[in-house]
Coordinates of C-alpha atoms in Angstrom, one line a residue:
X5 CA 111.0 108.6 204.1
X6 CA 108.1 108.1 206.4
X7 CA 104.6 111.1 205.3
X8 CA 104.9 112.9 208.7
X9 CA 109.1 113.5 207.6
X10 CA 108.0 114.4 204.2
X11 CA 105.5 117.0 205.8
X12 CA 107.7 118.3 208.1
X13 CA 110.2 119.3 205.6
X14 CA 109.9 123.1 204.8
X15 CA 108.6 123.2 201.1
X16 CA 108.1 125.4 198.2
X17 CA 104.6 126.5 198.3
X18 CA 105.7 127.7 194.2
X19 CA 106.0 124.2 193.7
X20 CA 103.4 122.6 196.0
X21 CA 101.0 124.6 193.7
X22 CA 102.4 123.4 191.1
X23 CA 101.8 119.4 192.1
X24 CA 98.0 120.3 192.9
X25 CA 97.4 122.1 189.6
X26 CA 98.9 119.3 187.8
X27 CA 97.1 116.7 189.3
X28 CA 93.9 118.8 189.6
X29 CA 93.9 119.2 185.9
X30 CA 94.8 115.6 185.3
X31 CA 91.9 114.1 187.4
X32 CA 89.4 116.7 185.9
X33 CA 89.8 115.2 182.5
X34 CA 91.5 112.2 182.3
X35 CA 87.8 110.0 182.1
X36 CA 85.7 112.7 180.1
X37 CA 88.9 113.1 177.4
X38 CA 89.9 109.4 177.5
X39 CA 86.7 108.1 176.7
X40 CA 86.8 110.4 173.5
X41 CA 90.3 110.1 172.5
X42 CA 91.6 106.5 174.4
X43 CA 94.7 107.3 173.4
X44 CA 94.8 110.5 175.5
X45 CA 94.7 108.9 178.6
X46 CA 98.5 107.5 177.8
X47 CA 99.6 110.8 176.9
X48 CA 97.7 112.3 179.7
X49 CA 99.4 110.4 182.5
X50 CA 103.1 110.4 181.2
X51 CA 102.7 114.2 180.7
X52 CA 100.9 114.6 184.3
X53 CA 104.2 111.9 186.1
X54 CA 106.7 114.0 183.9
X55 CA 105.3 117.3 185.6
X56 CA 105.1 116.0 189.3
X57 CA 108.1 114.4 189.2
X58 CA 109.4 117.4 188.1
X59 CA 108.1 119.3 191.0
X60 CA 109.3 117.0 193.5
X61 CA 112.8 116.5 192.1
X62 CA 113.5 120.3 192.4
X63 CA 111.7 120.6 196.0
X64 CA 114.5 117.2 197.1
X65 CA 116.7 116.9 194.1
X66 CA 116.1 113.7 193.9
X67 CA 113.7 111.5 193.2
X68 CA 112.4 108.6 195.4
X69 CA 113.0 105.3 194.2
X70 CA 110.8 102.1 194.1
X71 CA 111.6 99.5 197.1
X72 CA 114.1 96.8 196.9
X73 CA 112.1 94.4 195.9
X74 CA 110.4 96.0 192.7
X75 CA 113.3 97.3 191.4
X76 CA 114.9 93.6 191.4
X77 CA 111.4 92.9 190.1
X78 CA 112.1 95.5 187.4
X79 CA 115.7 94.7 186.7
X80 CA 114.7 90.8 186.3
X81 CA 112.2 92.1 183.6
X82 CA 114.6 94.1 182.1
X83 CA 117.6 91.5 182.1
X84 CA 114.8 88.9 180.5
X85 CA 113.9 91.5 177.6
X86 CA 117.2 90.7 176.0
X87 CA 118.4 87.1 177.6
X88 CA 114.9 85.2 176.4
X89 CA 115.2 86.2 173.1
X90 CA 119.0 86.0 172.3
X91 CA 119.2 82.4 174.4
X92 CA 116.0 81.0 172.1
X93 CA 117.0 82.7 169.1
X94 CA 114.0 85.0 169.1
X95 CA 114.3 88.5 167.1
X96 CA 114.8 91.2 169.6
X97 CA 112.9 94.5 168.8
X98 CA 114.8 96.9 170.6
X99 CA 112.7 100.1 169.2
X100 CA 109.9 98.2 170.4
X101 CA 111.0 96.8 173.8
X102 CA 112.7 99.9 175.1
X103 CA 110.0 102.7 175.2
X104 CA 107.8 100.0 177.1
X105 CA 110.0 99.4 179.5
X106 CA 111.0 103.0 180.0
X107 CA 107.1 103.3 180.4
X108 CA 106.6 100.7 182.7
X109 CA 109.6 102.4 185.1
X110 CA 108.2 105.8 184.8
X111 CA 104.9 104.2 186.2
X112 CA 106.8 102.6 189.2
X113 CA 108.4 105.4 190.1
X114 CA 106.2 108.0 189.9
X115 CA 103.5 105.4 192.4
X116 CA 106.3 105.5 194.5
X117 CA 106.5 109.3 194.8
X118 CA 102.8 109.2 196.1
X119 CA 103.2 110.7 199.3
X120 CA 105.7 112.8 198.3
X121 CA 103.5 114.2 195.7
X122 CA 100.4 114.2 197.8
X123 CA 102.8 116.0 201.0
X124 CA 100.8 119.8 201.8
X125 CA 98.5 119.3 198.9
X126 CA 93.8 119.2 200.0
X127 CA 93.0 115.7 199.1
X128 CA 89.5 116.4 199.8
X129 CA 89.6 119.1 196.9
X130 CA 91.3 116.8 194.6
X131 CA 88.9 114.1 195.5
X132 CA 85.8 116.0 194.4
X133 CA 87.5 117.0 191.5
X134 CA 87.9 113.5 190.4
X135 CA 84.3 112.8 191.2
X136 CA 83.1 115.2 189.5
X137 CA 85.2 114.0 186.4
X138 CA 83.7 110.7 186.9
X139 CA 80.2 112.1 186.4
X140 CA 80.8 113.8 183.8
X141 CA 82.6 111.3 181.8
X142 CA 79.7 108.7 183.0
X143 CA 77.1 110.9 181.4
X144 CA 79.5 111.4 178.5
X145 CA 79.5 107.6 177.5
X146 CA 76.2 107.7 177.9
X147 CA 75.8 110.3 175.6
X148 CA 78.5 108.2 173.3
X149 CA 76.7 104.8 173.7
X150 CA 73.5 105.7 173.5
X151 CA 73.1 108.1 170.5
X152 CA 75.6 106.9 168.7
X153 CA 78.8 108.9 169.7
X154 CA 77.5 112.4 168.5
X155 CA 80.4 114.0 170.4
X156 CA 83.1 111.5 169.4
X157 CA 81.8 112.3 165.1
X158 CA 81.9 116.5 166.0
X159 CA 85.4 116.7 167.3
X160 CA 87.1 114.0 165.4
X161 CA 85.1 115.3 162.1
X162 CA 83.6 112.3 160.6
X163 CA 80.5 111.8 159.1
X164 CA 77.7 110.2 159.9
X165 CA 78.2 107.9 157.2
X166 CA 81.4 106.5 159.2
X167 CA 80.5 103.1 161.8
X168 CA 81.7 104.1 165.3
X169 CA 81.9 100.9 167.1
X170 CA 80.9 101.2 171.1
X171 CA 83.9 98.7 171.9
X172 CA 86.2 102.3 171.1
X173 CA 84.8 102.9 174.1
X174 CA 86.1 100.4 176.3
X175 CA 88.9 101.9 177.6
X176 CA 86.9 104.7 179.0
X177 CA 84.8 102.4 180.9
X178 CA 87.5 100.7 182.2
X179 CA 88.9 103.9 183.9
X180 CA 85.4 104.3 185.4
X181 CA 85.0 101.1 186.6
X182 CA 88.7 101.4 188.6
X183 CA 88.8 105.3 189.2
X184 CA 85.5 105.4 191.2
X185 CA 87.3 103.3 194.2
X186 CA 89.7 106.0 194.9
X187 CA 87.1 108.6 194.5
X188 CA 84.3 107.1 196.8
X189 CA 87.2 106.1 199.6
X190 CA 88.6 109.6 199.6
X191 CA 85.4 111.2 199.6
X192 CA 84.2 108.4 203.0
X193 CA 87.5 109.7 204.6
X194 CA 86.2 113.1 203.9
X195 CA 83.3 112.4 205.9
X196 CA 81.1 113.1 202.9
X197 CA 78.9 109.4 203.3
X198 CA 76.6 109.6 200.5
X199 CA 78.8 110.5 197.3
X200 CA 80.7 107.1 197.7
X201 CA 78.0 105.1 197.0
X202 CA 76.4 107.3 194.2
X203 CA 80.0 106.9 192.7
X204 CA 79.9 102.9 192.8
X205 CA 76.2 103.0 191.2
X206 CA 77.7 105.4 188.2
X207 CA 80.6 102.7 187.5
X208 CA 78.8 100.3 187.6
X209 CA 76.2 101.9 185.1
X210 CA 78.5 102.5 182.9
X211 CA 80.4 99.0 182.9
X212 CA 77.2 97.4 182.2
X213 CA 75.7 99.5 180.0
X214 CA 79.1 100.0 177.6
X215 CA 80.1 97.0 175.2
X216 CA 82.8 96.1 177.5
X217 CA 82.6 92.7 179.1
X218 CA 85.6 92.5 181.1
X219 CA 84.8 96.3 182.5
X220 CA 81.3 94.9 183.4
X221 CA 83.0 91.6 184.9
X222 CA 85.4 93.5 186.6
X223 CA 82.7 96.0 188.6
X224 CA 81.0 93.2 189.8
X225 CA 83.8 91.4 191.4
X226 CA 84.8 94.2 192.9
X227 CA 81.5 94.9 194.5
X228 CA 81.1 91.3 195.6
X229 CA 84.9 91.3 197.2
X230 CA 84.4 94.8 199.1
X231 CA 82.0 93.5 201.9
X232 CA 84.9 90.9 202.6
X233 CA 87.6 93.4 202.8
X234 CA 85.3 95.0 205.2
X235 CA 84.9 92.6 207.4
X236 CA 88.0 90.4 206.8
X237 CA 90.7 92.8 205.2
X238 CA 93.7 90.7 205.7
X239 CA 92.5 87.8 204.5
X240 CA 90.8 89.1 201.4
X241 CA 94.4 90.2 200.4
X242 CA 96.0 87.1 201.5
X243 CA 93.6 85.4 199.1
X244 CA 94.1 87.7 196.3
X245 CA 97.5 87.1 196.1
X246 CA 97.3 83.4 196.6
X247 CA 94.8 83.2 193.8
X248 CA 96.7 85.0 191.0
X249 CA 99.8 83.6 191.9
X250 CA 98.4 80.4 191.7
X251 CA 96.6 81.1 188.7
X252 CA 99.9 83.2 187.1
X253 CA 101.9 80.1 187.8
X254 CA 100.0 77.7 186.7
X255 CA 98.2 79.7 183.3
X256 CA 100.3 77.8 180.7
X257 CA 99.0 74.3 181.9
X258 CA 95.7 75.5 182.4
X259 CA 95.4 76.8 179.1
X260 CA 96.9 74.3 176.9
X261 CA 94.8 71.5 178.1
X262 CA 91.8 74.3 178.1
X263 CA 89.8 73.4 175.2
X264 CA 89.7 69.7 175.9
X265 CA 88.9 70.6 179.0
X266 CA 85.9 72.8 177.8
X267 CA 84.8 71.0 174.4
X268 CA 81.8 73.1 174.0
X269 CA 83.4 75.9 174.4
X270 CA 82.1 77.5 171.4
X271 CA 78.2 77.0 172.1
X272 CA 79.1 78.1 175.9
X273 CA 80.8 81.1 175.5
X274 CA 80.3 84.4 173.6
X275 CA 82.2 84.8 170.3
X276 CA 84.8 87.4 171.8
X277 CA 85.7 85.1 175.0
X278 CA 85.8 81.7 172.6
X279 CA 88.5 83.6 170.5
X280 CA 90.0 83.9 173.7
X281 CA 90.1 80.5 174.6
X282 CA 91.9 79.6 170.8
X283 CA 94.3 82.8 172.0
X284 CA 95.3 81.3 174.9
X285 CA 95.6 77.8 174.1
X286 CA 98.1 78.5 171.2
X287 CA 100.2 81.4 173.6
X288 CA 100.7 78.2 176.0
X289 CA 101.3 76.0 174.0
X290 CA 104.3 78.3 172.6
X291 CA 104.9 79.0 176.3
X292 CA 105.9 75.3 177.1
X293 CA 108.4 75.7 174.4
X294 CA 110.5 77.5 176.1
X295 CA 109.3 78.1 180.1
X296 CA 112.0 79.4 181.8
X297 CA 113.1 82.8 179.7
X298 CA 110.7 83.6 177.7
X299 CA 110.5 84.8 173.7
X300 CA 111.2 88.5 174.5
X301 CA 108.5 91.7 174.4
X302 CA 106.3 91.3 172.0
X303 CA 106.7 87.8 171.1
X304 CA 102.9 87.5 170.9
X305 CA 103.1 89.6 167.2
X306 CA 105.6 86.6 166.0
X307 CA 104.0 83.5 167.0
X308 CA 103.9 81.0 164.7
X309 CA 101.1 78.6 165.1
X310 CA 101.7 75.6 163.1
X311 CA 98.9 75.1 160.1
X312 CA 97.3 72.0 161.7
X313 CA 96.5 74.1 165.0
X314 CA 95.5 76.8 163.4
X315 CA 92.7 75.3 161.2
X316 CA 91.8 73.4 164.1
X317 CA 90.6 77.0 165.5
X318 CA 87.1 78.1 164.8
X319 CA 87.8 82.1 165.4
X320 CA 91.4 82.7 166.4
X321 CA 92.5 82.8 162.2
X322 CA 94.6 85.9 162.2
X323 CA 97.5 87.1 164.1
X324 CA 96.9 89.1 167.8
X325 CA 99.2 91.7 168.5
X326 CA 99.0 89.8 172.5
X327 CA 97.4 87.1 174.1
X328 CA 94.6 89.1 175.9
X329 CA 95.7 87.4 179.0
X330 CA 98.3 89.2 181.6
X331 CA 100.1 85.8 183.0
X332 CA 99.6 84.3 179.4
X333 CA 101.7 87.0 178.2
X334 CA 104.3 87.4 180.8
X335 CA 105.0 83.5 180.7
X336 CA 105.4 84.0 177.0
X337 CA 107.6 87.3 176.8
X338 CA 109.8 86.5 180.2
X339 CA 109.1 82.8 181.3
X340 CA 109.1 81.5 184.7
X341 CA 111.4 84.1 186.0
X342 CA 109.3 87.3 184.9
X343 CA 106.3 85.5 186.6
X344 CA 108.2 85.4 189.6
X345 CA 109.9 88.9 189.3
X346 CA 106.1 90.5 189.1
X347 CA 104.7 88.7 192.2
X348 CA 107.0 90.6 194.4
X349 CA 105.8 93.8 193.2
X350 CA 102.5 92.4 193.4
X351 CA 103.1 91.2 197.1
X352 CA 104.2 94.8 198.2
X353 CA 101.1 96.6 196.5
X354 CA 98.9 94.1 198.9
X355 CA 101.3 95.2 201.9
X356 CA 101.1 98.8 200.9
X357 CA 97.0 98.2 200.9
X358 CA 97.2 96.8 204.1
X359 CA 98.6 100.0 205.4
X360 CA 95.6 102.3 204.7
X361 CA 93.1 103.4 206.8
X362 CA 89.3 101.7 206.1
X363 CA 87.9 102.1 203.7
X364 CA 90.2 102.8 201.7
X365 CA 91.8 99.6 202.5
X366 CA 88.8 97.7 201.7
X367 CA 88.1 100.4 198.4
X368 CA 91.9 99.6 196.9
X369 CA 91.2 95.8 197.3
X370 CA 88.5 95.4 195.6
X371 CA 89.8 97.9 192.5
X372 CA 93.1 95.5 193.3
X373 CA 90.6 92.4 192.3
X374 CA 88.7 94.4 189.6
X375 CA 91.9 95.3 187.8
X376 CA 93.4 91.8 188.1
X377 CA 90.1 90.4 186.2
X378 CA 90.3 93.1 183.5
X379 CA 93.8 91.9 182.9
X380 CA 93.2 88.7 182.9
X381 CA 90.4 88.9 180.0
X382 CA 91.5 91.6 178.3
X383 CA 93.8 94.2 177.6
X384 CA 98.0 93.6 176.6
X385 CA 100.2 94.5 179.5
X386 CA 102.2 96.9 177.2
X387 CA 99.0 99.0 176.0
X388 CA 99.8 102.4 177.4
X389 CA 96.2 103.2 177.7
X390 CA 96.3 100.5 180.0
X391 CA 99.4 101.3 182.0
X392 CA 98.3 105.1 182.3
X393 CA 94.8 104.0 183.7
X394 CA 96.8 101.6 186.3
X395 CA 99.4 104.2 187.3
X396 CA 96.9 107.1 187.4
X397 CA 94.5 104.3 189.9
X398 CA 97.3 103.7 192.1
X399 CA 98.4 107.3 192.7
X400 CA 95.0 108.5 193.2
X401 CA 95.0 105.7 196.2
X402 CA 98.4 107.2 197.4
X403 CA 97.6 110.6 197.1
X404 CA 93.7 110.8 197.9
X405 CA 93.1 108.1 200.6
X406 CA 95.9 109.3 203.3
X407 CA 95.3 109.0 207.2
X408 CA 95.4 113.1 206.9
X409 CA 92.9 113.5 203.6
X410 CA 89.9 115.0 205.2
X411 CA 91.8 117.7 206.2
X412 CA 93.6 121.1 203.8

């Protein structure tokens, strides 16, 4: 169903209250809580999709559904969970496997109620509400950072004599860093010129002032790709795709030969991205075991590295829970086929992109790239701080950046 249908259906202005409360509450503190509790930002976007989805089921009983190609995407995925591990004789962790999945399709469909959840609601409001969140959780990892996180000790009660590493505070930069793009394109639409770029300063501040080095990576490619999805907005996303999917394809290759192909790897490279390097070449290496299905979710947790690889490592010694690398891990969990199952979703997000008015188009391209670069460095795909930041990214695109969001 086309936005102008969904608007001209009558609606329950009960309920359209309810979807701008939800999601007005959500975007006020899902950066400011997040960066003090990470794991908040999980429960605050499954609790905030729950509610809307809620709404909009009991406006339409019913609820709109993903387009074909993601849900084959997501029932390839799904299939793989439990044909990888039973054809290879993996162990299959269905209390494990199951509340990730249902996760990962409670994302995909509640990005795909976007402009039924954004239908009647001010964007404009909303938007300032999230920029406002923004600065305030900016200035609140500041506060965390710099002064050694006096409001993280107060409301989580431990002493001073406690360490409070700065990398707890990744997470929190990360959802800066990607939640800023939404924010500064709504507010451009708005016609409010000078907030957007105050915005881009702050998350960038904050990425490179955090302990985060894939947050800090990940705001400056997206400010270098943005004045080429300015000027060349198809082709930027042309070559977005075509990069990852030439990099997802090709990962376990790259990365098995990786150290020989970087021998000083070690001197070159900080500690935390050598590790990396160890990470990846022993995921692949397990990868090329068995490339067409996969080891099942979670498969990173029961690698076995043989001894003589292992000691050949200089950092990577203990067991990862995953390989810190997105293609890296779907090659491991679902093989060749769940790399191909995620580039069609992948495909229709740079479609859907294409489909929004500048900036916004240009704004969700270069959050597309940042967010590709954070995954590729850093975080599991399962993490559900992860996922939430992603679904809550996408939605504020869908809901904030419409052709009608300067106006009430």
């Amino acid at each position: 169903m086309s936005p102008d249908a969904i608007r001209s259906h009558a609606r329950d202005p009960r309920l359209a209250r309810v979807r701008f409360w939800v999601l007005a509450v959500s975007l006020l503190i899902f950066v400011p809580v997040g960066i003090l509790a990470k794991q908040a930002m999980a429960t605050l976007f499954i609790a905030a999709a729950i509610l809307l989805l809620g709404a909009v089921w009991l406006e339409r009983r019913r609820l709109p559904l993903p387009e074909r190609p993601v849900q084959i995407a997501f029932g390839v995925v799904l299939l793989l969970s439990f044909i990888g591990p039973l054809a290879g004789g993996f162990p299959l962790d269905l209390a494990r496997t199951l509340p990730k999945l249902g996760l990962l399709a409670l994302l995909l469909v509640t990005v795909s109620a976007g402009p039924e959840i954004a239908a009647g609601l001010a964007a404009r409001k909303l938007a300032s509400l999230l920029a406002l969140s923004l600065c305030l959780g900016a200035l609140i990892l500041a506060v965390e950072i710099h002064f050694d996180a006096p409001l993280y000790r107060f409301f989580s009660g431990k002493g001073e004599a406690v360490d409070v590493a700065p990398s707890r505070f990744n997470r929190g930069s990360t959802a800066l860093v990607l939640l800023t793009w939404p924010a500064a394109a709504a507010l451009w639409l708005a016609g409010r010129r000078v907030f957007p770029a105050i915005l881009l300063l702050i998350g960038l501040a904050a990425a490179l002032s955090g302990e985060s080095a894939s947050a800090a990576l990940a705001a400056i490619v997206a400010l270098l790709v943005l004045p080429l999805a300015l000027l060349l907005p198809r082709f930027t996303g042309a070559a977005i795709f075509t990069c990852s999917a030439l990099l997802m394809l090709g990962a376990p290759w790259l990365f098995a030969d990786i150290l020989t192909l970087v021998p000083d790897y070690l001197s070159l490279l900080p500690p935390s991205f050598a590790e990396r390097l160890e990470i990846w070449n022993a995921a692949s290496l397990a990868v090329l075991d068995q490339p067409l299905l996969g080891q099942g979710v979670g498969a990173m947790r029961g690698l076995e590295v043989p001894e003589a690889l292992r000691e050949s490592y200089a950092l990577f010694k203990t067991p990862t829970i995953h390989p810190h690398n997105a293609a890296v891990q779907i090659w491991l969990e679902f093989g060749l086929f769940g790399i191909v199952a995620v580039l069609a979703p992948l495909w229709r997000l740079v479609l859907a992109i294409g489909g929004k008015p500048q900036p916004a188009r240009a704004a969700a391209l270069s959050a597309l790239a940042a967010g590709l670069v954070i995954a590729s460095v850093s975080y599991g795909i399962w993490q559900e701080t992860w996922l939430g930041i992603i679904g809550f990214t996408i939605l504020c695109f869908g809901v904030l950046c419409r052709d009608d969001s300067a106006s009430d």
